């Protein structure tokens, strides 16, 4: 169950990033998994090459990967807005392949270890019936905080209201003198930074390897289909809920744990094709 | 789907000369058949058979994206499942290759019926994500099911004797079978596209609400097209497993789904010959660049990016546009 909650934390962060990017850019970011993996690798590189520890990496890695995302958006993705959805998807899929391939060449396919910061060792709680490793509790907490912060920024601040307005009617917002293209770029950077943040959080739990992103992202796509990409809060709730269901399945019937999310997706498609929180 | 129109090259008003082929298409088809017939005397037949299997796979995939505007990111499921079923039947039950291949195609079509039934409820990007997720489920099934032998895959599948008479252990004999399957599949897709059914498919791609208002059940058309596409992809996968004697997890992995998208995109979405050319280019590239290991992934990603940014019509699409014909 706890492992499920941890997975849920990652699903929530990743599907949140996808939803934010989709809302603004109308592009499904198929390179999201690769950028998640990149976040973990940047943390590893910061530690092993520059001696920068976990806490700084948690801040720096999303910044670095987010900047990379801004470059991608400016140089490539921005050229495709006038075309159909599918080209954006194909482009980001190709970008994901490139990123993954480069890291696989550089670091091989086997995992690299990244140990959790020592502060957490003391925090491990023993409930008697189960042991909650401190680091995992932190992952869930951190993910919740960041998801809530994102929600507050988008729903409650002026910047967020511009963002939501631009999602609805970009030309009109631009007519009010707001630089919409820059907002789009920053949104992409922000969504990517969320993926990288998740990557740093994941680094100590899973070994850092080039395939970690693609394994995750397909499940996250299913989560997105279940939740619908219309709502920020919806994608967070769906992410956590599905992580927990998956964790529960792992205890009850381990063979099904890998597929339970997809089965739920099928059921949702049959009953509510637009997704639980989606608008048709 | 409004943006589907971007996938077809500008339709030139050309008259059909023979069996729905325009003159240019007929010439291109003759060229292709000539290449299929002559090439085994020059190039390694096993390599060519690999190309033909993937060409059929890409043509089957193109049936959905090119003529219905539906991008499936899960076609590896059908390709791989066709291979597994064919391999299992040929090896364990000792079925002759022709029956094993047909069975592979039928099971893939049945799987396509199930996946398609779910996936056609959404369009556009959601369709892609749903097919990707469902294919991942098939992948996990293949990882755990006993008959697929998990990580090892089904090995040493016998090539057997075609109709109990032609010994397929000879590469040349097998080549003619594979070439026959490919051409039959190619012509079948051509026939589908140029039938009244195919015209309705294109109408749905261009303007779905309008096609529905004219009384066509768009969902039925989509489902049937999906099943046909899945079945042909299964035949391609089954043939490949006979050629190489193995069926592995590679063929059901999402990488394979991505590869077939790449082949079709590179050759030209919605063109008749594009998927064949794209498959030939990608397989040749994989064959000769295998020594570079993971760089092949990077190059494939690079081709994706270049195609999408600069070269959206694909190889055949650009040629057709240059010559102002439909290919």
Coordinates of C-alpha atoms in Angstrom, one line a residue:
Chain A
X1 CA 0.0 0.0 0.0
X2 CA 2.8 2.4 0.9
X3 CA 4.6 1.6 -2.2
X4 CA 1.4 2.2 -4.0
X5 CA 1.1 5.6 -2.5
X6 CA 4.7 6.4 -3.6
X7 CA 3.9 5.3 -7.1
X8 CA 0.7 7.4 -6.9
X9 CA 2.8 10.4 -6.0
X10 CA 4.8 10.0 -9.2
X11 CA 1.7 9.4 -11.3
X12 CA 0.2 12.5 -9.9
X13 CA 3.3 14.7 -10.6
X14 CA 3.7 13.3 -14.1
X15 CA 0.1 13.5 -15.1
X16 CA -0.1 17.0 -13.6
X17 CA 2.8 18.1 -15.8
X18 CA 1.1 16.5 -18.9
X19 CA -2.2 18.2 -18.1
X20 CA -0.6 21.6 -17.6
X21 CA 1.3 21.3 -20.9
X22 CA -1.7 19.9 -22.8
X23 CA -4.0 22.6 -21.5
X24 CA -1.7 25.3 -22.8
X25 CA 0.0 23.9 -25.8
X26 CA -2.5 21.3 -27.0
X27 CA 0.4 18.9 -27.3
X28 CA 0.7 15.6 -25.5
X29 CA 4.2 15.5 -24.4
X30 CA 5.4 12.1 -25.3
X31 CA 8.9 13.0 -24.1
X32 CA 7.7 13.4 -20.6
X33 CA 9.1 10.1 -19.5
X34 CA 12.5 10.9 -21.0
X35 CA 12.5 14.2 -19.2
X36 CA 11.6 12.5 -15.9
X37 CA 14.5 10.2 -16.4
X38 CA 16.7 13.2 -17.3
X39 CA 15.8 14.8 -14.0
X40 CA 17.0 11.8 -12.1
X41 CA 20.2 11.7 -14.2
X42 CA 20.9 15.4 -13.7
X43 CA 20.6 14.8 -9.9
X44 CA 23.1 11.9 -10.2
X45 CA 25.5 14.0 -12.2
X46 CA 25.3 16.9 -9.8
X47 CA 26.2 14.5 -7.0
X48 CA 28.9 12.5 -8.6
X49 CA 30.6 15.1 -10.8
X50 CA 30.1 18.3 -8.8
X51 CA 29.4 17.0 -5.3
X52 CA 26.1 18.8 -5.0
X53 CA 23.8 16.9 -2.7
X54 CA 20.2 15.9 -2.8
X55 CA 18.5 19.0 -1.5
X56 CA 20.2 21.3 -4.0
X57 CA 19.6 18.8 -6.7
X58 CA 15.9 18.9 -5.9
X59 CA 16.0 22.6 -6.8
X60 CA 18.7 22.6 -9.5
X61 CA 17.7 19.6 -11.5
X62 CA 14.1 20.9 -12.3
X63 CA 15.7 24.2 -13.2
X64 CA 18.2 22.7 -15.6
X65 CA 15.7 20.3 -17.2
X66 CA 13.1 23.1 -17.3
X67 CA 15.5 25.3 -19.2
X68 CA 16.2 22.5 -21.6
X69 CA 12.5 22.2 -22.0
X70 CA 12.2 25.9 -22.8
X71 CA 14.8 25.4 -25.5
X72 CA 13.0 22.5 -27.0
X73 CA 9.8 24.4 -27.0
X74 CA 11.3 27.5 -28.6
X75 CA 13.4 25.7 -31.2
X76 CA 11.0 22.9 -32.3
X77 CA 7.6 22.4 -30.7
X78 CA 6.6 26.1 -31.3
X79 CA 6.8 25.5 -35.0
X80 CA 4.0 23.0 -34.9
X81 CA 1.1 24.8 -33.2
X82 CA -0.7 25.5 -36.5
X83 CA -0.6 21.8 -37.4
X84 CA -2.7 18.9 -36.0
X85 CA -2.2 17.4 -32.6
X86 CA -0.6 14.3 -34.0
X87 CA 2.5 16.0 -35.2
X88 CA 3.3 17.4 -31.8
X89 CA 2.9 13.9 -30.4
X90 CA 5.2 12.5 -33.0
X91 CA 7.8 15.2 -32.5
X92 CA 7.9 14.8 -28.8
X93 CA 8.1 11.0 -29.2
X94 CA 11.1 11.5 -31.4
X95 CA 12.7 13.8 -28.9
X96 CA 12.1 11.3 -26.2
X97 CA 13.9 8.6 -28.2
X98 CA 16.8 10.9 -28.8
X99 CA 17.2 11.8 -25.1
X100 CA 16.8 8.1 -24.0
X101 CA 19.3 7.0 -26.6
X102 CA 21.9 9.5 -25.6
X103 CA 21.7 8.6 -22.0
X104 CA 21.8 4.9 -22.8
X105 CA 25.0 5.4 -24.8
X106 CA 26.6 7.5 -22.0
X107 CA 25.6 5.4 -19.0
X108 CA 24.5 2.0 -20.3
X109 CA 21.2 0.3 -19.5
X110 CA 22.0 -0.9 -16.0
X111 CA 21.0 1.3 -13.1
X112 CA 23.2 3.7 -11.2
X113 CA 22.8 3.9 -7.4
X114 CA 21.7 7.1 -5.8
X115 CA 21.3 6.8 -2.1
X116 CA 18.7 8.8 -0.2
X117 CA 20.0 11.6 2.0
X118 CA 21.0 10.4 5.4
X119 CA 18.6 12.7 7.2
X120 CA 15.8 10.3 6.5
X121 CA 17.3 7.2 8.1
X122 CA 16.4 8.5 11.5
X123 CA 12.8 9.2 10.4
X124 CA 11.8 5.7 9.6
X125 CA 8.6 4.9 11.6
X126 CA 7.8 1.5 12.8
X127 CA 4.0 1.1 13.2
X128 CA 4.4 -2.5 14.5
X129 CA 2.4 -3.9 11.6
X130 CA 4.4 -2.1 9.0
X131 CA 7.6 -0.1 8.6
X132 CA 7.3 3.3 6.8
X133 CA 10.7 4.3 5.5
X134 CA 11.1 8.0 6.1
X135 CA 12.2 8.8 2.6
X136 CA 9.0 7.3 1.1
X137 CA 6.9 9.4 3.4
X138 CA 8.8 12.4 2.3
X139 CA 8.2 11.6 -1.4
X140 CA 4.4 11.5 -0.8
X141 CA 4.5 14.7 1.2
X142 CA 6.7 16.5 -1.3
X143 CA 4.6 15.5 -4.2
X144 CA 1.4 16.6 -2.4
X145 CA 2.9 20.0 -1.6
X146 CA 4.1 20.6 -5.1
X147 CA 0.8 19.5 -6.6
X148 CA -1.1 21.8 -4.3
X149 CA 1.3 24.6 -5.0
X150 CA 0.7 24.2 -8.8
X151 CA -3.0 24.1 -8.2
X152 CA -2.9 27.3 -6.2
X153 CA -0.7 29.0 -8.8
X154 CA -3.1 28.1 -11.6
X155 CA -6.4 28.6 -9.8
X156 CA -5.7 31.5 -7.4
X157 CA -3.1 33.8 -8.7
X158 CA -3.1 36.5 -11.4
X159 CA -0.6 34.6 -13.5
X160 CA -2.8 31.5 -13.3
X161 CA -5.8 33.4 -14.4
X162 CA -3.9 34.6 -17.5
X163 CA -2.9 31.1 -18.1
X164 CA -6.4 29.8 -17.9
X165 CA -7.7 32.6 -20.0
X166 CA -5.0 31.9 -22.7
X167 CA -6.1 28.3 -22.7
X168 CA -9.6 29.3 -23.6
X169 CA -9.0 32.2 -26.0
X170 CA -5.3 32.9 -26.8
X171 CA -5.9 35.7 -29.3
X172 CA -8.1 37.7 -27.0
X173 CA -5.6 37.5 -24.1
X174 CA -2.9 38.6 -26.5
X175 CA -5.0 41.6 -27.4
X176 CA -4.9 42.6 -23.8
X177 CA -1.1 43.0 -24.1
X178 CA -0.1 39.7 -22.6
X179 CA 2.8 37.9 -24.2
X180 CA 1.1 34.6 -24.9
X181 CA 3.9 32.8 -26.7
X182 CA 6.2 33.5 -23.8
X183 CA 3.6 32.1 -21.4
X184 CA 3.3 29.0 -23.5
X185 CA 7.1 28.6 -23.4
X186 CA 7.2 29.0 -19.7
X187 CA 4.3 26.6 -19.2
X188 CA 6.2 23.9 -21.1
X189 CA 9.3 24.6 -19.0
X190 CA 7.2 24.4 -15.9
X191 CA 5.5 21.1 -16.9
X192 CA 8.9 19.7 -17.7
X193 CA 10.3 20.9 -14.4
X194 CA 7.6 19.0 -12.7
X195 CA 8.7 15.9 -14.5
X196 CA 12.3 16.5 -13.5
X197 CA 11.3 17.1 -9.9
X198 CA 9.5 13.7 -9.9
X199 CA 12.7 12.3 -11.4
X200 CA 14.9 13.6 -8.5
X201 CA 12.4 12.3 -6.0
X202 CA 12.4 8.9 -7.7
X203 CA 16.2 8.7 -8.0
X204 CA 16.8 7.2 -4.5
X205 CA 13.9 4.7 -4.8
X206 CA 14.5 3.3 -8.2
X207 CA 18.0 2.9 -9.6
X208 CA 18.7 5.7 -12.0
X209 CA 18.6 4.1 -15.5
X210 CA 17.7 5.3 -19.0
X211 CA 14.5 3.1 -19.1
X212 CA 12.9 4.4 -15.9
X213 CA 10.9 7.0 -17.8
X214 CA 9.3 5.0 -20.5
X215 CA 8.2 2.3 -18.0
X216 CA 6.4 4.9 -16.0
X217 CA 5.0 7.1 -18.7
X218 CA 2.7 4.5 -20.4
X219 CA 1.0 3.9 -17.1
X220 CA 0.7 7.7 -16.7
X221 CA -0.9 7.9 -20.1
X222 CA -3.5 5.5 -18.9
X223 CA -3.9 7.6 -15.7
X224 CA -4.5 10.6 -17.9
X225 CA -7.1 8.8 -20.0
X226 CA -8.9 7.8 -16.8
X227 CA -8.8 11.2 -15.2
X228 CA -9.3 13.3 -18.4
X229 CA -6.9 16.1 -19.0
X230 CA -9.4 18.8 -18.4
X231 CA -8.7 19.4 -14.7
X232 CA -5.6 20.0 -12.6
X233 CA -7.0 18.7 -9.4
X234 CA -8.6 15.7 -11.2
X235 CA -5.2 14.5 -12.6
X236 CA -3.7 14.7 -9.1
X237 CA -6.5 12.8 -7.4
X238 CA -6.6 10.2 -10.1
X239 CA -2.8 9.8 -9.9
X240 CA -2.8 9.1 -6.2
X241 CA -5.9 6.9 -6.3
X242 CA -4.6 4.7 -9.1
X243 CA -1.2 4.4 -7.4
X244 CA -3.0 3.1 -4.3
X245 CA -5.2 0.7 -6.2
X246 CA -2.1 -0.6 -7.9
X247 CA -0.3 -1.1 -4.6
X248 CA -3.4 -2.8 -3.2
X249 CA -3.4 -5.2 -6.2
X250 CA 0.2 -6.0 -5.5
X251 CA -0.7 -7.3 -2.1
X252 CA -3.9 -9.1 -3.0
X253 CA -3.1 -10.5 -6.5
X254 CA 0.5 -9.6 -7.6
X255 CA 0.1 -10.9 -11.2
X256 CA -2.5 -8.2 -11.8
X257 CA -0.6 -5.3 -10.4
X258 CA 1.0 -4.4 -13.7
X259 CA -2.3 -4.4 -15.6
X260 CA -4.9 -3.2 -13.1
X261 CA -4.5 0.4 -14.2
X262 CA -5.1 -0.6 -17.8
X263 CA -8.2 -2.6 -16.9
X264 CA -9.6 0.4 -15.0
X265 CA -8.9 2.5 -18.1
X266 CA -10.9 0.1 -20.2
X267 CA -13.8 0.2 -17.8
X268 CA -13.7 4.0 -17.7
X269 CA -13.7 4.1 -21.5
X270 CA -16.8 2.0 -21.6
X271 CA -18.7 4.0 -19.0
X272 CA -17.4 7.5 -19.2
X273 CA -15.4 7.9 -22.4
X274 CA -14.4 11.5 -21.6
X275 CA -12.6 10.5 -18.4
X276 CA -13.7 10.9 -14.8
X277 CA -12.9 14.6 -14.6
X278 CA -12.9 15.4 -18.3
X279 CA -15.2 17.4 -20.4
X280 CA -16.4 15.7 -23.5
Chain B
X1 CA -11.4 14.8 -37.5
X2 CA -10.6 18.2 -38.9
X3 CA -6.9 18.0 -38.9
X4 CA -6.8 14.6 -40.6
X5 CA -6.7 16.3 -44.0
X6 CA -3.1 17.2 -43.4
X7 CA -2.1 13.6 -44.0
X8 CA -3.0 13.2 -47.6
X9 CA -1.0 14.7 -50.5
X10 CA -3.1 17.1 -52.6
X11 CA -5.4 14.8 -54.5
X12 CA -4.6 15.1 -58.2
X13 CA -7.6 14.5 -60.5
X14 CA -6.2 11.4 -62.3
X15 CA -8.1 8.7 -64.0
X16 CA -8.0 5.2 -62.9
X17 CA -6.3 3.1 -65.5
X18 CA -6.5 -0.4 -64.1
X19 CA -8.0 -1.9 -60.9
X20 CA -8.2 1.5 -59.3
X21 CA -4.5 2.3 -59.9
X22 CA -3.7 5.5 -61.7
X23 CA -1.0 5.4 -64.4
X24 CA 1.7 6.6 -62.0
X25 CA 0.6 4.2 -59.4
X26 CA 0.7 1.4 -61.9
X27 CA 4.2 2.3 -62.9
X28 CA 5.3 2.5 -59.3
X29 CA 3.6 -0.9 -58.6
X30 CA 5.4 -2.4 -61.6
X31 CA 8.7 -1.1 -60.3
X32 CA 8.0 -2.5 -56.8
X33 CA 7.1 -5.9 -58.2
X34 CA 10.2 -5.9 -60.4
X35 CA 12.3 -5.1 -57.3
X36 CA 10.6 -7.8 -55.3
X37 CA 11.3 -10.4 -58.0
X38 CA 14.9 -9.4 -58.9
X39 CA 16.3 -8.4 -55.5
X40 CA 16.7 -11.9 -54.0
X41 CA 19.3 -12.7 -56.7
X42 CA 21.3 -9.7 -55.6
X43 CA 20.7 -9.2 -51.9
X44 CA 20.5 -11.6 -48.9
X45 CA 17.0 -13.2 -49.0
X46 CA 16.6 -13.2 -45.2
X47 CA 17.2 -9.5 -45.0
X48 CA 14.7 -8.9 -47.8
X49 CA 12.1 -11.1 -46.1
X50 CA 12.5 -9.0 -43.0
X51 CA 11.9 -5.9 -45.1
X52 CA 8.8 -7.4 -46.7
X53 CA 7.4 -8.4 -43.3
X54 CA 7.8 -4.9 -42.0
X55 CA 6.6 -3.4 -45.2
X56 CA 3.3 -5.3 -44.8
X57 CA 3.2 -4.3 -41.1
X58 CA 3.6 -0.6 -42.1
X59 CA 1.0 -0.8 -44.9
X60 CA -1.5 -2.3 -42.4
X61 CA -0.7 0.5 -39.9
X62 CA -1.1 3.1 -42.7
X63 CA -4.6 1.8 -43.4
X64 CA -5.6 3.5 -40.1
X65 CA -3.5 6.6 -40.0
X66 CA -3.6 7.3 -43.7
X67 CA -7.2 6.7 -44.6
X68 CA -9.0 7.1 -41.3
X69 CA -6.7 9.6 -39.5
X70 CA -6.4 7.4 -36.4
X71 CA -2.9 7.1 -35.0
X72 CA -2.5 3.8 -33.3
X73 CA 0.5 3.6 -30.9
X74 CA -0.2 0.0 -30.1
X75 CA 0.2 -2.0 -33.3
X76 CA 3.1 -3.9 -31.9
X77 CA 0.5 -5.9 -29.9
X78 CA -0.9 -7.3 -33.1
X79 CA 2.4 -7.8 -34.8
X80 CA 3.9 -9.6 -31.7
X81 CA 0.8 -11.6 -30.9
X82 CA 0.6 -12.9 -34.5
X83 CA 4.2 -14.0 -34.2
X84 CA 3.6 -15.7 -30.9
X85 CA 0.4 -17.6 -32.0
X86 CA 2.0 -18.7 -35.3
X87 CA 5.2 -19.8 -33.5
X88 CA 3.3 -21.7 -30.8
X89 CA 1.1 -23.5 -33.3
X90 CA 3.9 -24.4 -35.7
X91 CA 6.2 -25.6 -32.9
X92 CA 4.0 -27.2 -30.3
X93 CA 1.0 -28.4 -32.4
X94 CA 3.1 -28.9 -35.6
X95 CA 0.7 -27.0 -37.8
X96 CA 1.9 -26.4 -41.4
X97 CA 3.2 -22.8 -41.9
X98 CA 0.3 -21.6 -44.0
X99 CA -2.2 -22.5 -41.4
X100 CA -0.1 -21.1 -38.6
X101 CA 0.3 -17.8 -40.3
X102 CA -3.4 -17.6 -41.0
X103 CA -4.2 -18.4 -37.4
X104 CA -1.7 -15.7 -36.3
X105 CA -3.6 -13.2 -38.4
X106 CA -7.0 -14.3 -37.1
X107 CA -6.0 -14.1 -33.5
X108 CA -4.5 -10.7 -34.0
X109 CA -7.7 -9.6 -35.7
X110 CA -9.7 -10.9 -32.7
X111 CA -7.4 -9.0 -30.4
X112 CA -7.9 -6.0 -32.7
X113 CA -11.6 -6.4 -32.4
X114 CA -11.3 -6.1 -28.6
X115 CA -8.8 -3.3 -28.5
X116 CA -10.5 -1.4 -31.3
X117 CA -13.9 -1.7 -29.6
X118 CA -12.4 0.2 -26.6
X119 CA -10.1 2.6 -28.5
X120 CA -12.6 3.9 -31.1
X121 CA -14.5 5.6 -28.3
X122 CA -11.9 8.3 -28.4
X123 CA -10.1 10.1 -31.2
X124 CA -6.9 12.0 -31.8
X125 CA -4.4 12.0 -29.1
X126 CA -6.5 10.0 -26.7
X127 CA -6.8 7.3 -29.3
X128 CA -3.1 7.1 -29.4
X129 CA -2.7 6.9 -25.7
X130 CA -5.5 4.3 -25.3
X131 CA -3.9 2.0 -27.9
X132 CA -0.5 2.5 -26.3
X133 CA -1.8 1.6 -22.9
X134 CA -3.8 -1.4 -24.2
X135 CA -0.8 -2.7 -26.1
X136 CA 1.3 -2.4 -22.9
X137 CA -1.3 -4.6 -21.2
X138 CA -0.8 -7.2 -24.0
X139 CA 2.9 -6.8 -23.4
X140 CA 2.5 -7.7 -19.7
X141 CA 0.3 -10.6 -20.7
X142 CA 3.0 -11.9 -23.0
X143 CA 5.6 -11.4 -20.3
X144 CA 3.6 -13.6 -17.9
X145 CA 1.7 -16.1 -20.1
X146 CA 3.3 -19.6 -20.1
X147 CA 3.1 -20.3 -23.8
X148 CA 5.2 -17.3 -24.7
X149 CA 8.1 -18.4 -22.5
X150 CA 8.5 -14.9 -21.0
X151 CA 12.0 -13.4 -21.6
X152 CA 13.2 -16.3 -23.7
X153 CA 10.4 -16.1 -26.3
X154 CA 9.5 -19.0 -28.5
X155 CA 12.6 -20.3 -30.1
X156 CA 13.5 -22.7 -32.9
X157 CA 10.1 -22.4 -34.6
X158 CA 10.2 -24.9 -37.6
X159 CA 9.7 -23.4 -41.0
X160 CA 8.0 -26.6 -42.1
X161 CA 6.7 -27.4 -45.6
X162 CA 4.2 -25.2 -47.4
X163 CA 1.1 -27.2 -48.3
X164 CA 3.1 -30.3 -47.3
X165 CA 5.2 -30.0 -50.4
X166 CA 7.5 -27.0 -50.7
X167 CA 10.4 -27.2 -48.2
X168 CA 10.7 -23.8 -46.7
X169 CA 14.1 -24.4 -45.1
X170 CA 15.4 -23.2 -48.4
X171 CA 15.7 -19.4 -48.1
X172 CA 14.7 -18.9 -51.7
X173 CA 11.5 -21.0 -51.5
X174 CA 10.5 -19.2 -48.3
X175 CA 11.3 -15.9 -50.0
X176 CA 8.6 -16.5 -52.7
X177 CA 6.1 -17.3 -50.0
X178 CA 6.9 -14.1 -48.1
X179 CA 6.8 -12.1 -51.3
X180 CA 3.5 -13.6 -52.2
X181 CA 2.1 -12.8 -48.7
X182 CA 3.3 -9.2 -49.0
X183 CA 1.9 -8.6 -52.4
X184 CA -1.4 -10.2 -51.5
X185 CA -1.6 -8.0 -48.4
X186 CA -0.6 -4.9 -50.4
X187 CA -3.2 -5.5 -53.0
X188 CA -5.8 -6.3 -50.4
X189 CA -5.2 -2.9 -48.7
X190 CA -5.3 -1.3 -52.1
X191 CA -8.6 -3.0 -52.8
X192 CA -10.0 -1.9 -49.4
X193 CA -9.0 1.7 -49.9
X194 CA -10.6 1.9 -53.3
X195 CA -13.8 0.1 -52.4
X196 CA -16.9 2.0 -51.4
X197 CA -15.9 1.0 -47.8
X198 CA -12.6 2.9 -48.3
X199 CA -14.4 5.9 -49.7
X200 CA -16.5 6.1 -46.5
X201 CA -13.3 5.7 -44.5
X202 CA -11.9 8.8 -46.2
X203 CA -15.1 10.7 -45.7
X204 CA -14.9 10.0 -42.0
X205 CA -11.3 11.1 -41.9
X206 CA -12.2 14.4 -43.6
X207 CA -15.4 15.2 -41.7
X208 CA -16.8 12.7 -39.2
X209 CA -19.9 14.6 -38.1
X210 CA -20.9 15.0 -41.8
X211 CA -20.3 11.4 -42.6
X212 CA -22.5 10.4 -39.7
X213 CA -25.2 12.9 -40.7
X214 CA -25.2 11.2 -44.2
X215 CA -26.2 8.0 -42.4
X216 CA -22.8 6.2 -42.1
X217 CA -22.1 4.5 -38.8
X218 CA -18.6 6.0 -38.3
X219 CA -17.9 3.7 -35.4
X220 CA -18.6 0.6 -37.3
X221 CA -16.3 1.7 -40.1
X222 CA -13.6 2.5 -37.7
X223 CA -13.9 -0.8 -35.9
X224 CA -13.8 -2.8 -39.1
X225 CA -10.8 -0.9 -40.4
X226 CA -9.1 -1.5 -37.1
X227 CA -9.7 -5.2 -37.2
X228 CA -8.5 -5.4 -40.8
X229 CA -5.4 -3.5 -39.9
X230 CA -4.7 -5.6 -36.8
X231 CA -5.2 -8.8 -38.8
X232 CA -2.8 -7.8 -41.5
X233 CA -0.3 -6.7 -38.9
X234 CA -0.7 -10.1 -37.3
X235 CA 0.0 -11.9 -40.6
X236 CA 3.1 -9.8 -40.9
X237 CA 4.3 -10.7 -37.4
X238 CA 3.4 -14.4 -38.0
X239 CA 5.4 -14.5 -41.3
X240 CA 8.3 -12.9 -39.5
X241 CA 8.3 -15.5 -36.8
X242 CA 8.4 -18.3 -39.5
X243 CA 11.3 -16.5 -41.3
X244 CA 13.5 -16.1 -38.2
X245 CA 12.2 -19.1 -36.2
X246 CA 11.7 -17.0 -33.1
X247 CA 9.0 -14.9 -31.5
X248 CA 10.1 -12.6 -28.7
X249 CA 9.0 -9.8 -26.4
X250 CA 10.7 -7.3 -28.7
X251 CA 7.9 -7.6 -31.2
X252 CA 5.2 -6.7 -28.6
X253 CA 7.2 -3.9 -27.0
X254 CA 6.1 -0.3 -27.5
X255 CA 9.4 0.4 -29.3
X256 CA 8.0 -1.7 -32.1
X257 CA 4.8 0.4 -32.2
X258 CA 7.0 3.5 -32.5
X259 CA 9.1 1.9 -35.2
X260 CA 6.1 1.2 -37.4
X261 CA 4.9 4.8 -36.9
X262 CA 8.4 6.0 -38.0
X263 CA 8.4 3.8 -41.1
X264 CA 5.1 5.1 -42.2
X265 CA 5.9 8.7 -41.4
X266 CA 9.2 8.5 -43.2
X267 CA 7.7 7.0 -46.3
X268 CA 4.7 9.2 -46.3
X269 CA 1.5 9.0 -44.3
X270 CA -1.5 8.2 -46.4
X271 CA 0.5 7.3 -49.5
X272 CA 0.1 3.8 -51.1
X273 CA 3.8 3.1 -51.5
X274 CA 5.2 5.2 -48.7
X275 CA 5.1 2.6 -45.9
X276 CA 7.0 0.1 -48.1
X277 CA 9.7 2.6 -48.8
X278 CA 9.9 3.7 -45.2
X279 CA 10.1 0.1 -44.0
X280 CA 12.9 -0.6 -46.4
X281 CA 14.9 2.4 -45.4
X282 CA 14.5 1.8 -41.6
X283 CA 15.3 -1.9 -41.8
X284 CA 18.3 -1.2 -44.0
X285 CA 19.4 1.4 -41.5
X286 CA 19.0 -1.0 -38.6
X287 CA 20.9 -3.7 -40.5
X288 CA 23.9 -1.7 -41.5
X289 CA 24.1 0.5 -38.4
X290 CA 23.7 -2.3 -35.9
X291 CA 27.3 -1.9 -34.7
X292 CA 26.5 1.6 -33.4
X293 CA 24.2 0.1 -30.7
X294 CA 22.1 2.6 -29.0
X295 CA 22.9 5.3 -31.4
X296 CA 20.3 3.7 -33.7
X297 CA 17.6 4.9 -31.2
X298 CA 19.0 8.4 -31.4
X299 CA 19.0 8.4 -35.1
X300 CA 15.5 7.1 -35.2
X301 CA 14.5 9.9 -32.9
X302 CA 16.3 12.3 -35.1
X303 CA 14.5 11.0 -38.2
X304 CA 11.2 11.5 -36.3
X305 CA 12.1 15.1 -35.5
X306 CA 13.4 15.9 -39.0
X307 CA 10.3 14.3 -40.7
X308 CA 7.9 16.3 -38.5
X309 CA 9.7 19.6 -38.7
X310 CA 10.8 19.7 -42.3
X311 CA 9.5 16.8 -44.3
X312 CA 6.0 16.0 -43.3
X313 CA 5.0 14.5 -46.6
X314 CA 7.6 11.7 -46.3
X315 CA 9.8 10.4 -49.1
X316 CA 7.0 9.2 -51.4
X317 CA 4.8 12.1 -50.5
X318 CA 7.5 14.6 -51.5
X319 CA 8.2 12.7 -54.8
X320 CA 4.4 12.6 -55.5
X321 CA 4.2 16.3 -54.8
X322 CA 7.1 17.0 -57.0
X323 CA 5.7 15.0 -59.9
X324 CA 2.2 16.2 -59.2
X325 CA 0.8 12.7 -59.1
X326 CA -0.7 10.5 -56.5
X327 CA 1.4 7.6 -55.3

